[in-house]
Amino acid sequence: MKISRDKLIENRQRILDAAARMFRERGFEAVTVSEVMKAADLTHGGFYNHFKSKDDLIAKTFAHALLPAPTNDGSAEPAMVDYARAYLSGAHRDAPGSGCMLSALAAEGARCNDETRKVMGEATRAQIARFAATAPGTTAEARRRAAIARWSAMLGAVILARAIDDTALSDEILSATLEAVEAPGS
Amino acid sequence: MKISRDKLIENRQRILDAAARMFRERGFEAVTVSEVMKAADLTHGGFYNHFKSKDDLIAKTFAHALLPAPTNDGSAEPAMVDYARAYLSGAHRDAPGSGCMLSALAAEGARCNDETRKVMGEATRAQIARFAATAPGTTAEARRRAAIARWSAMLGAVILARAIDDTALSDEILSATLEAVEAPGS
DNA sequence: TGTACATCAGTGAACGCGCGTTCACTGATGTAC
DNA sequence: TGTACATCAGTGAACGCGCGTTCACTGATGTAC
């Protein structure tokens, strides 16, 4: 039956939230459209009222989870050092479902449609600009390049820490990378 | 028909080579068993003479492509700086099929079977030991931690450079990370 | 405000396709004598 | 060395399953009057 406009929007958000969590946990291909709809308390048939295809859902999920609240105006951004600590924590490593979209899905996203790659580009530009504000360096260019190297290290460290079976080494990867990212001279 | 023992071993190598290339290019789930066998000039029915399942192929492919020629004895390893230059090049970014297994498949591998995660752990330990030999630092521990941070940055940079649609930014990610990894003070 | 009706998001059965996997068969290989 | 035969990697048709997607139908919503 038809539902209210508010309910429609709420349903769409629930689909995107469920998809974002499940995709990050298990990847795009292992998650089915039916599973996402079920997790959103809906039946699979209604999926195509919201999205053109599963590929479309992937692109929209990336935008939904990667570009939330466009520059949350004025609200205090966590300092770079706090952000890095949370990012390079065991908690973030162990909870990909609620973590960084890129650390879970950047490689798979690279093989997706153009819309997805475009969103990842935008998110990367935003992240670099954010980090550059507090990166070391005497010129804006140097700070920007330092920000890029730090963001690469953080992303790579979480991906690596999640990939391996050795917990001690995994912890070490996170802490050694945090140390390098925090070091003022780096 | 039955084939010679040499041919059997050669066929298995061709299957693994084809799988390694195709998986890196397109991911585990997008590549079918039939496609791999076809690329190895075989028919799909014979697949199970070589591997227990597709999951088994994934684990064996990781071992095949990630741990090749166990410590190629004596033959000169490229210096860290040369390795980093090749790793953080546009050529490597644009040819995942013949590139680093981890930069293409670490995130997906993390969601695979234990054998795969174990192989990734071994490869990571080897890579860190290799980088630590030439990393900066006054103690072995400091060099090891610097090596971890550098390897994380290289891995993250290639994954990020492949993910985004903006060629100029992609190039910048590679060059800024190379600069940081080459810097003696880092 | 109240009433009549067109709209359309949600439902769940159904479809076609292609995947991983199995299997009966083939015939060159490798071995026993 | 030569011969007879058991082995087993490769072949390709077939299987069952579950995926993404479609569709006829439902009935509450939102609108026109």
Short mmCIF file of C-alpha atoms (C1' of nucleotides) in Angstrom, two decimals:
data_model
loop_
_atom_site.label_atom_id
_atom_site.label_comp_id
_atom_site.label_asym_id
_atom_site.label_seq_id
_atom_site.Cartn_x
_atom_site.Cartn_y
_atom_site.Cartn_z
CA MET A 1 0.00 0.00 0.00
CA LYS A 2 0.98 3.61 -0.41
CA ILE A 3 2.74 5.15 2.58
CA SER A 4 3.32 8.71 3.76
CA ARG A 5 6.04 10.83 2.26
CA ASP A 6 7.87 10.97 5.59
CA LYS A 7 7.79 7.20 5.84
CA LEU A 8 9.11 6.95 2.28
CA ILE A 9 12.13 9.08 3.09
CA GLU A 10 12.70 7.23 6.34
CA ASN A 11 12.57 3.89 4.51
CA ARG A 12 15.15 5.08 2.00
CA GLN A 13 17.45 6.14 4.81
CA ARG A 14 17.03 2.76 6.50
CA ILE A 15 17.92 0.97 3.26
CA LEU A 16 21.04 3.12 2.83
CA ASP A 17 22.08 2.67 6.48
CA ALA A 18 21.68 -1.09 6.27
CA ALA A 19 23.53 -1.26 2.95
CA ALA A 20 26.39 0.88 4.26
CA ARG A 21 26.86 -1.38 7.26
CA MET A 22 26.54 -4.67 5.40
CA PHE A 23 28.72 -3.61 2.46
CA ARG A 24 31.50 -2.52 4.81
CA GLU A 25 31.27 -5.76 6.74
CA ARG A 26 31.06 -8.17 3.82
CA GLY A 27 31.74 -6.38 0.53
CA PHE A 28 29.40 -5.49 -2.33
CA GLU A 29 29.01 -8.82 -4.00
CA ALA A 30 28.48 -10.97 -0.91
CA VAL A 31 25.52 -8.82 0.18
CA THR A 32 22.26 -9.41 -1.69
CA VAL A 33 19.50 -6.92 -2.43
CA SER A 34 17.06 -9.11 -0.48
CA GLU A 35 19.29 -9.10 2.59
CA VAL A 36 19.59 -5.32 2.57
CA MET A 37 15.82 -4.88 2.26
CA LYS A 38 15.19 -7.40 5.01
CA ALA A 39 17.66 -5.58 7.29
CA ALA A 40 15.68 -2.42 6.57
CA ASP A 41 12.43 -4.22 7.54
CA LEU A 42 11.12 -4.26 3.99
CA THR A 43 10.52 -6.86 1.31
CA HIS A 44 12.82 -7.14 -1.68
CA GLY A 45 10.22 -6.25 -4.30
CA GLY A 46 10.09 -2.61 -3.28
CA PHE A 47 13.80 -2.11 -3.83
CA TYR A 48 13.32 -0.76 -7.35
CA ASN A 49 11.02 1.99 -6.15
CA HIS A 50 14.14 3.47 -4.53
CA PHE A 51 17.05 2.50 -6.78
CA LYS A 52 17.59 1.73 -10.45
CA SER A 53 19.75 -1.33 -9.77
CA LYS A 54 22.13 -2.86 -7.25
CA ASP A 55 24.95 -0.86 -8.87
CA ASP A 56 22.92 2.29 -8.30
CA LEU A 57 22.52 1.34 -4.64
CA ILE A 58 26.29 0.94 -4.34
CA ALA A 59 26.92 4.42 -5.72
CA LYS A 60 24.19 5.98 -3.54
CA THR A 61 25.47 4.14 -0.47
CA PHE A 62 28.96 5.51 -1.04
CA ALA A 63 27.61 9.04 -1.27
CA HIS A 64 25.40 8.47 1.77
CA ALA A 65 28.13 7.09 4.02
CA LEU A 66 31.14 8.98 2.67
CA LEU A 67 29.78 12.49 2.28
CA PRO A 68 27.49 12.90 5.27
CA ALA A 69 26.35 16.34 6.40
CA PRO A 70 28.27 18.47 3.83
CA THR A 71 30.80 20.40 5.99
CA ASN A 72 28.92 20.23 9.29
CA ASP A 73 28.97 23.96 9.65
CA GLY A 74 30.74 25.30 12.68
CA SER A 75 30.48 22.13 14.73
CA ALA A 76 33.95 21.43 16.04
CA GLU A 77 35.95 18.99 13.94
CA PRO A 78 38.00 16.64 16.10
CA ALA A 79 41.63 17.64 16.07
CA MET A 80 43.76 15.69 13.62
CA VAL A 81 45.52 13.86 16.45
CA ASP A 82 42.22 12.70 18.00
CA TYR A 83 40.92 11.66 14.63
CA ALA A 84 44.06 9.62 13.95
CA ARG A 85 43.87 7.96 17.37
CA ALA A 86 40.29 6.86 16.77
CA TYR A 87 41.04 5.82 13.19
CA LEU A 88 44.09 3.76 14.14
CA SER A 89 42.40 2.06 17.10
CA GLY A 90 41.60 -1.59 17.61
CA ALA A 91 37.95 -0.60 17.96
CA HIS A 92 37.86 0.86 14.44
CA ARG A 93 39.77 -2.10 13.02
CA ASP A 94 37.34 -4.55 14.61
CA ALA A 95 34.15 -2.75 13.62
CA PRO A 96 34.35 -2.14 9.86
CA GLY A 97 30.55 -2.03 9.67
CA SER A 98 30.46 1.31 11.42
CA GLY A 99 33.92 2.50 10.31
CA CYS A 100 35.54 4.31 7.41
CA MET A 101 33.96 3.45 4.07
CA LEU A 102 37.25 3.75 2.19
CA SER A 103 39.22 1.45 4.46
CA ALA A 104 36.61 -1.25 3.90
CA LEU A 105 35.69 -0.71 0.25
CA ALA A 106 38.19 1.49 -1.62
CA ALA A 107 39.63 -1.37 -3.68
CA GLU A 108 36.21 -2.75 -4.60
CA GLY A 109 34.85 0.73 -5.22
CA ALA A 110 37.66 1.29 -7.72
CA ARG A 111 36.13 -1.45 -9.89
CA CYS A 112 32.62 0.01 -9.71
CA ASN A 113 30.79 2.58 -11.79
CA ASP A 114 32.02 6.13 -12.44
CA GLU A 115 29.62 7.67 -9.93
CA THR A 116 31.24 5.65 -7.14
CA ARG A 117 34.75 6.64 -8.17
CA LYS A 118 33.71 10.27 -8.36
CA VAL A 119 32.36 10.19 -4.80
CA MET A 120 35.58 8.57 -3.57
CA GLY A 121 37.54 11.35 -5.27
CA GLU A 122 35.46 14.01 -3.54
CA ALA A 123 35.85 12.35 -0.16
CA THR A 124 39.60 12.08 -0.65
CA ARG A 125 39.92 15.76 -1.56
CA ALA A 126 37.93 16.70 1.55
CA GLN A 127 40.04 14.46 3.76
CA ILE A 128 43.30 15.87 2.41
CA ALA A 129 42.12 19.45 2.90
CA ARG A 130 41.08 18.58 6.44
CA PHE A 131 44.43 17.02 7.30
CA ALA A 132 46.45 19.75 5.59
CA ALA A 133 45.16 22.31 8.12
CA THR A 134 47.20 20.72 10.88
CA ALA A 135 49.97 18.95 8.95
CA PRO A 136 53.57 20.05 9.44
CA GLY A 137 55.38 22.10 6.79
CA THR A 138 56.44 25.64 6.07
CA THR A 139 54.42 26.10 2.87
CA ALA A 140 50.82 25.24 2.05
CA GLU A 141 52.13 22.86 -0.60
CA ALA A 142 54.36 21.04 1.89
CA ARG A 143 51.48 20.71 4.35
CA ARG A 144 49.25 19.36 1.63
CA ARG A 145 51.81 16.74 0.65
CA ALA A 146 52.35 15.78 4.28
CA ALA A 147 48.58 15.42 4.67
CA ILE A 148 48.42 13.10 1.66
CA ALA A 149 51.21 10.89 3.03
CA ARG A 150 49.53 10.72 6.44
CA TRP A 151 46.12 9.88 5.06
CA SER A 152 47.66 7.16 2.85
CA ALA A 153 49.44 5.69 5.87
CA MET A 154 46.28 5.68 8.00
CA LEU A 155 44.21 4.04 5.27
CA GLY A 156 46.87 1.46 4.49
CA ALA A 157 47.43 0.64 8.15
CA VAL A 158 43.76 -0.13 8.85
CA ILE A 159 43.46 -2.25 5.69
CA LEU A 160 46.62 -4.16 6.59
CA ALA A 161 45.64 -4.55 10.26
CA ARG A 162 42.32 -6.07 9.20
CA ALA A 163 43.85 -8.39 6.62
CA ILE A 164 46.25 -10.34 8.77
CA ASP A 165 45.59 -13.10 11.28
CA ASP A 166 48.30 -12.12 13.79
CA THR A 167 46.75 -9.90 16.47
CA ALA A 168 50.06 -8.74 17.95
CA LEU A 169 51.36 -7.65 14.55
CA SER A 170 48.02 -6.06 13.74
CA ASP A 171 48.19 -3.97 16.92
CA GLU A 172 51.76 -3.05 16.13
CA ILE A 173 50.82 -1.83 12.65
CA LEU A 174 48.22 0.50 14.13
CA SER A 175 50.45 1.87 16.88
CA ALA A 176 53.56 2.31 14.73
CA THR A 177 51.54 4.17 12.09
CA LEU A 178 49.88 6.34 14.74
CA GLU A 179 53.32 7.17 16.10
CA ALA A 180 54.54 8.23 12.64
CA VAL A 181 51.41 10.26 11.95
CA GLU A 182 51.59 12.04 15.30
CA ALA A 183 55.32 12.81 15.08
CA PRO A 184 55.75 16.55 14.47
CA GLY A 185 58.84 16.02 12.35
CA SER A 186 57.16 13.63 9.94
CA MET B 1 42.63 -38.07 -21.47
CA LYS B 2 45.45 -38.54 -19.01
CA ILE B 3 48.40 -36.19 -19.47
CA SER B 4 52.04 -36.31 -18.41
CA ARG B 5 53.09 -35.33 -14.90
CA ASP B 6 55.03 -32.35 -16.25
CA LYS B 7 52.00 -31.16 -18.15
CA LEU B 8 49.88 -31.54 -15.02
CA ILE B 9 52.19 -29.28 -13.01
CA GLU B 10 52.40 -26.80 -15.86
CA ASN B 11 48.60 -26.69 -16.11
CA ARG B 12 48.29 -26.01 -12.40
CA GLN B 13 50.76 -23.13 -12.69
CA ARG B 14 48.82 -21.69 -15.62
CA ILE B 15 45.58 -21.85 -13.62
CA LEU B 16 47.23 -20.05 -10.68
CA ASP B 17 48.84 -17.44 -12.92
CA ALA B 18 45.56 -16.72 -14.68
CA ALA B 19 43.68 -16.57 -11.37
CA ALA B 20 46.25 -14.24 -9.83
CA ARG B 21 45.97 -11.83 -12.74
CA MET B 22 42.19 -11.93 -13.03
CA PHE B 23 41.54 -11.70 -9.28
CA ARG B 24 43.80 -8.65 -8.99
CA GLU B 25 42.09 -7.01 -11.93
CA ARG B 26 38.50 -7.75 -11.02
CA GLY B 27 38.24 -9.18 -7.49
CA PHE B 28 37.42 -12.67 -6.29
CA GLU B 29 33.69 -12.73 -6.78
CA ALA B 30 33.52 -11.17 -10.23
CA VAL B 31 35.86 -13.81 -11.67
CA THR B 32 34.29 -17.21 -12.35
CA VAL B 33 35.92 -20.62 -12.20
CA SER B 34 35.07 -21.14 -15.88
CA GLU B 35 36.78 -17.90 -16.87
CA VAL B 36 39.95 -18.83 -15.01
CA MET B 37 40.08 -22.26 -16.63
CA LYS B 38 39.42 -20.77 -20.06
CA ALA B 39 42.23 -18.26 -19.54
CA ALA B 40 44.48 -21.22 -18.68
CA ASP B 41 43.42 -22.97 -21.95
CA LEU B 42 41.45 -25.65 -20.14
CA THR B 43 37.80 -26.52 -19.70
CA HIS B 44 36.00 -25.83 -16.45
CA GLY B 45 35.26 -29.48 -15.57
CA GLY B 46 38.88 -30.23 -14.75
CA PHE B 47 39.09 -27.51 -12.15
CA TYR B 48 38.32 -29.89 -9.29
CA ASN B 49 41.24 -32.13 -10.18
CA HIS B 50 43.43 -29.25 -8.99
CA PHE B 51 41.46 -27.49 -6.23
CA LYS B 52 38.85 -28.44 -3.65
CA SER B 53 36.69 -25.39 -4.33
CA LYS B 54 36.81 -21.80 -5.52
CA ASP B 55 37.69 -20.74 -1.96
CA ASP B 56 40.60 -23.16 -2.05
CA LEU B 57 41.76 -21.58 -5.33
CA ILE B 58 41.66 -18.14 -3.68
CA ALA B 59 43.88 -19.29 -0.81
CA LYS B 60 46.31 -21.08 -3.15
CA THR B 61 46.44 -18.10 -5.49
CA PHE B 62 47.36 -15.82 -2.60
CA ALA B 63 50.17 -18.13 -1.59
CA HIS B 64 51.28 -18.48 -5.22
CA ALA B 65 51.39 -14.75 -5.97
CA LEU B 66 52.32 -13.39 -2.55
CA LEU B 67 55.05 -15.77 -1.44
CA PRO B 68 56.93 -16.48 -4.66
CA ALA B 69 60.43 -17.97 -4.62
CA PRO B 70 60.92 -18.10 -0.81
CA THR B 71 63.73 -15.59 -0.15
CA ASN B 72 65.30 -15.65 -3.59
CA ASP B 73 68.70 -16.57 -2.17
CA GLY B 74 71.48 -14.13 -2.74
CA SER B 75 69.95 -12.48 -5.79
CA ALA B 76 70.10 -8.78 -5.19
CA GLU B 77 66.96 -7.30 -3.68
CA PRO B 78 66.17 -3.92 -5.16
CA ALA B 79 67.07 -1.15 -2.74
CA MET B 80 64.14 0.14 -0.71
CA VAL B 81 64.13 3.41 -2.62
CA ASP B 82 63.94 1.68 -6.01
CA TYR B 83 61.23 -0.62 -4.74
CA ALA B 84 59.21 2.36 -3.48
CA ARG B 85 59.63 4.21 -6.79
CA ALA B 86 58.30 1.25 -8.74
CA TYR B 87 55.52 0.61 -6.23
CA LEU B 88 54.35 4.22 -6.20
CA SER B 89 54.47 4.61 -9.98
CA GLY B 90 51.65 5.26 -12.40
CA ALA B 91 52.59 2.04 -14.14
CA HIS B 92 51.92 -0.04 -11.02
CA ARG B 93 48.71 1.83 -10.28
CA ASP B 94 47.45 1.24 -13.82
CA ALA B 95 48.38 -2.45 -14.01
CA PRO B 96 46.88 -4.13 -10.94
CA GLY B 97 46.79 -7.45 -12.77
CA SER B 98 50.55 -7.76 -12.59
CA GLY B 99 51.04 -5.71 -9.43
CA CYS B 100 51.04 -6.16 -5.68
CA MET B 101 48.49 -8.70 -4.49
CA LEU B 102 47.81 -6.84 -1.25
CA SER B 103 47.14 -3.48 -2.86
CA ALA B 104 44.50 -5.12 -5.03
CA LEU B 105 42.98 -7.67 -2.67
CA ALA B 106 43.89 -7.05 0.99
CA ALA B 107 40.39 -5.88 1.99
CA GLU B 108 38.66 -8.75 0.21
CA GLY B 109 41.23 -11.22 1.47
CA ALA B 110 40.44 -10.13 5.03
CA ARG B 111 36.94 -11.56 4.57
CA CYS B 112 38.19 -14.87 3.17
CA ASN B 113 39.18 -18.10 4.84
CA ASP B 114 41.87 -18.44 7.53
CA GLU B 115 44.46 -19.82 5.12
CA THR B 116 44.28 -16.62 3.08
CA ARG B 117 44.64 -14.39 6.14
CA LYS B 118 47.58 -16.45 7.33
CA VAL B 119 49.38 -15.99 4.01
CA MET B 120 48.76 -12.25 4.14
CA GLY B 121 50.25 -12.19 7.64
CA GLU B 122 53.37 -13.98 6.46
CA ALA B 123 53.79 -11.66 3.50
CA THR B 124 53.37 -8.63 5.74
CA ARG B 125 56.01 -9.87 8.20
CA ALA B 126 58.43 -10.46 5.31
CA GLN B 127 57.75 -7.03 3.85
CA ILE B 128 58.29 -5.28 7.19
CA ALA B 129 61.57 -7.14 7.81
CA ARG B 130 62.70 -6.19 4.32
CA PHE B 131 61.90 -2.50 4.77
CA ALA B 132 63.35 -2.37 8.30
CA ALA B 133 66.82 -3.11 6.92
CA THR B 134 67.01 0.33 5.30
CA ALA B 135 64.54 2.32 7.40
CA PRO B 136 65.79 5.28 9.48
CA GLY B 137 66.17 5.01 13.25
CA THR B 138 68.81 4.52 15.90
CA THR B 139 67.43 1.27 17.34
CA ALA B 140 66.19 -1.89 15.63
CA GLU B 141 62.78 -1.24 17.18
CA ALA B 142 62.62 2.30 15.77
CA ARG B 143 63.62 1.06 12.32
CA ARG B 144 60.95 -1.63 12.47
CA ARG B 145 58.26 0.87 13.40
CA ALA B 146 59.41 3.24 10.65
CA ALA B 147 59.25 0.33 8.20
CA ILE B 148 55.67 -0.44 9.23
CA ALA B 149 54.60 3.18 8.76
CA ARG B 150 56.25 3.32 5.34
CA TRP B 151 54.70 0.09 4.14
CA SER B 152 51.27 1.23 5.33
CA ALA B 153 51.67 4.50 3.47
CA MET B 154 52.73 2.78 0.24
CA LEU B 155 49.85 0.31 0.36
CA GLY B 156 47.32 3.00 1.22
CA ALA B 157 48.59 5.34 -1.49
CA VAL B 158 48.22 2.78 -4.28
CA ILE B 159 44.74 1.76 -3.11
CA LEU B 160 43.68 5.41 -2.91
CA ALA B 161 45.29 6.31 -6.24
CA ARG B 162 43.37 3.49 -7.93
CA ALA B 163 40.07 4.35 -6.28
CA ILE B 164 39.62 7.93 -7.42
CA ASP B 165 38.60 9.31 -10.78
CA ASP B 166 40.82 12.41 -10.71
CA THR B 167 44.09 11.62 -12.51
CA ALA B 168 45.94 14.71 -11.29
CA LEU B 169 45.09 13.98 -7.65
CA SER B 170 45.92 10.32 -8.15
CA ASP B 171 49.38 11.24 -9.44
CA GLU B 172 49.82 13.65 -6.54
CA ILE B 173 48.96 10.94 -4.00
CA LEU B 174 51.67 8.70 -5.44
CA SER B 175 54.35 11.39 -5.63
CA ALA B 176 53.63 12.92 -2.20
CA THR B 177 53.76 9.50 -0.58
CA LEU B 178 56.97 8.63 -2.40
CA GLU B 179 58.49 11.87 -1.17
CA ALA B 180 57.55 11.05 2.43
CA VAL B 181 58.84 7.49 2.16
CA GLU B 182 62.12 8.60 0.62
CA ALA B 183 62.71 11.41 3.11
CA PRO B 184 65.55 10.40 5.43
CA GLY B 185 64.01 12.23 8.39
CA SER B 186 60.67 10.45 8.18
"C1'" DT C 1 -14.58 20.38 6.62
"C1'" DG C 2 -16.06 16.06 4.29
"C1'" DT C 3 -16.18 12.81 0.39
"C1'" DA C 4 -14.56 10.29 -3.88
"C1'" DC C 5 -10.91 8.71 -6.22
"C1'" DA C 6 -6.30 8.55 -8.45
"C1'" DT C 7 -1.74 7.65 -6.98
"C1'" DC C 8 2.09 4.88 -5.94
"C1'" DA C 9 5.25 2.50 -2.14
"C1'" DG C 10 5.11 -1.94 -0.55
"C1'" DT C 11 4.21 -7.08 -1.19
"C1'" DG C 12 5.57 -11.62 -2.54
"C1'" DA C 13 5.35 -14.95 -6.30
"C1'" DA C 14 7.71 -15.68 -10.44
"C1'" DC C 15 11.29 -15.33 -14.07
"C1'" DG C 16 15.64 -16.16 -16.43
"C1'" DC C 17 20.29 -16.48 -15.97
"C1'" DG C 18 24.73 -17.89 -14.73
"C1'" DC C 19 27.18 -19.48 -11.05
"C1'" DG C 20 29.82 -23.43 -8.48
"C1'" DT C 21 29.88 -28.08 -8.68
"C1'" DT C 22 29.16 -33.05 -10.31
"C1'" DC C 23 29.61 -36.87 -13.31
"C1'" DA C 24 29.98 -40.37 -17.06
"C1'" DC C 25 33.10 -40.73 -20.44
"C1'" DT C 26 37.74 -40.44 -23.12
"C1'" DG C 27 42.20 -41.81 -24.24
"C1'" DA C 28 47.25 -40.81 -23.47
"C1'" DT C 29 50.35 -41.98 -19.78
"C1'" DG C 30 53.00 -44.76 -16.92
"C1'" DT C 31 53.66 -49.30 -15.02
"C1'" DA C 32 53.91 -54.37 -14.47
"C1'" DC C 33 55.61 -58.22 -16.59
"C1'" DT D 1 62.89 -53.66 -25.16
"C1'" DG D 2 57.98 -54.63 -26.15
"C1'" DT D 3 53.12 -55.47 -24.81
"C1'" DA D 4 48.76 -55.22 -21.97
"C1'" DC D 5 46.30 -52.71 -19.02
"C1'" DA D 6 45.09 -49.75 -14.98
"C1'" DT D 7 45.22 -44.98 -13.97
"C1'" DC D 8 43.53 -40.46 -13.86
"C1'" DA D 9 43.65 -35.39 -15.92
"C1'" DG D 10 40.78 -33.44 -19.12
"C1'" DT D 11 36.10 -32.88 -21.43
"C1'" DG D 12 31.59 -30.91 -21.75
"C1'" DA D 13 26.76 -31.76 -20.66
"C1'" DA D 14 23.97 -31.39 -16.76
"C1'" DC D 15 22.38 -30.11 -12.05
"C1'" DG D 16 20.51 -27.25 -8.37
"C1'" DC D 17 20.59 -23.03 -6.34
"C1'" DG D 18 20.18 -18.30 -5.45
"C1'" DC D 19 20.88 -14.12 -7.47
"C1'" DG D 20 19.01 -9.54 -9.63
"C1'" DT D 21 15.02 -8.13 -11.53
"C1'" DT D 22 9.94 -7.94 -12.96
"C1'" DC D 23 5.10 -7.68 -12.28
"C1'" DA D 24 0.15 -7.94 -10.97
"C1'" DC D 25 -1.89 -6.71 -7.03
"C1'" DT D 26 -2.99 -4.10 -2.46
"C1'" DG D 27 -4.66 -0.42 0.13
"C1'" DA D 28 -3.29 3.85 2.79
"C1'" DT D 29 -2.19 8.44 1.31
"C1'" DG D 30 -2.89 12.83 -0.59
"C1'" DT D 31 -5.68 15.64 -3.61
"C1'" DA D 32 -9.63 17.68 -6.16
"C1'" DC D 33 -13.97 19.34 -5.43
#
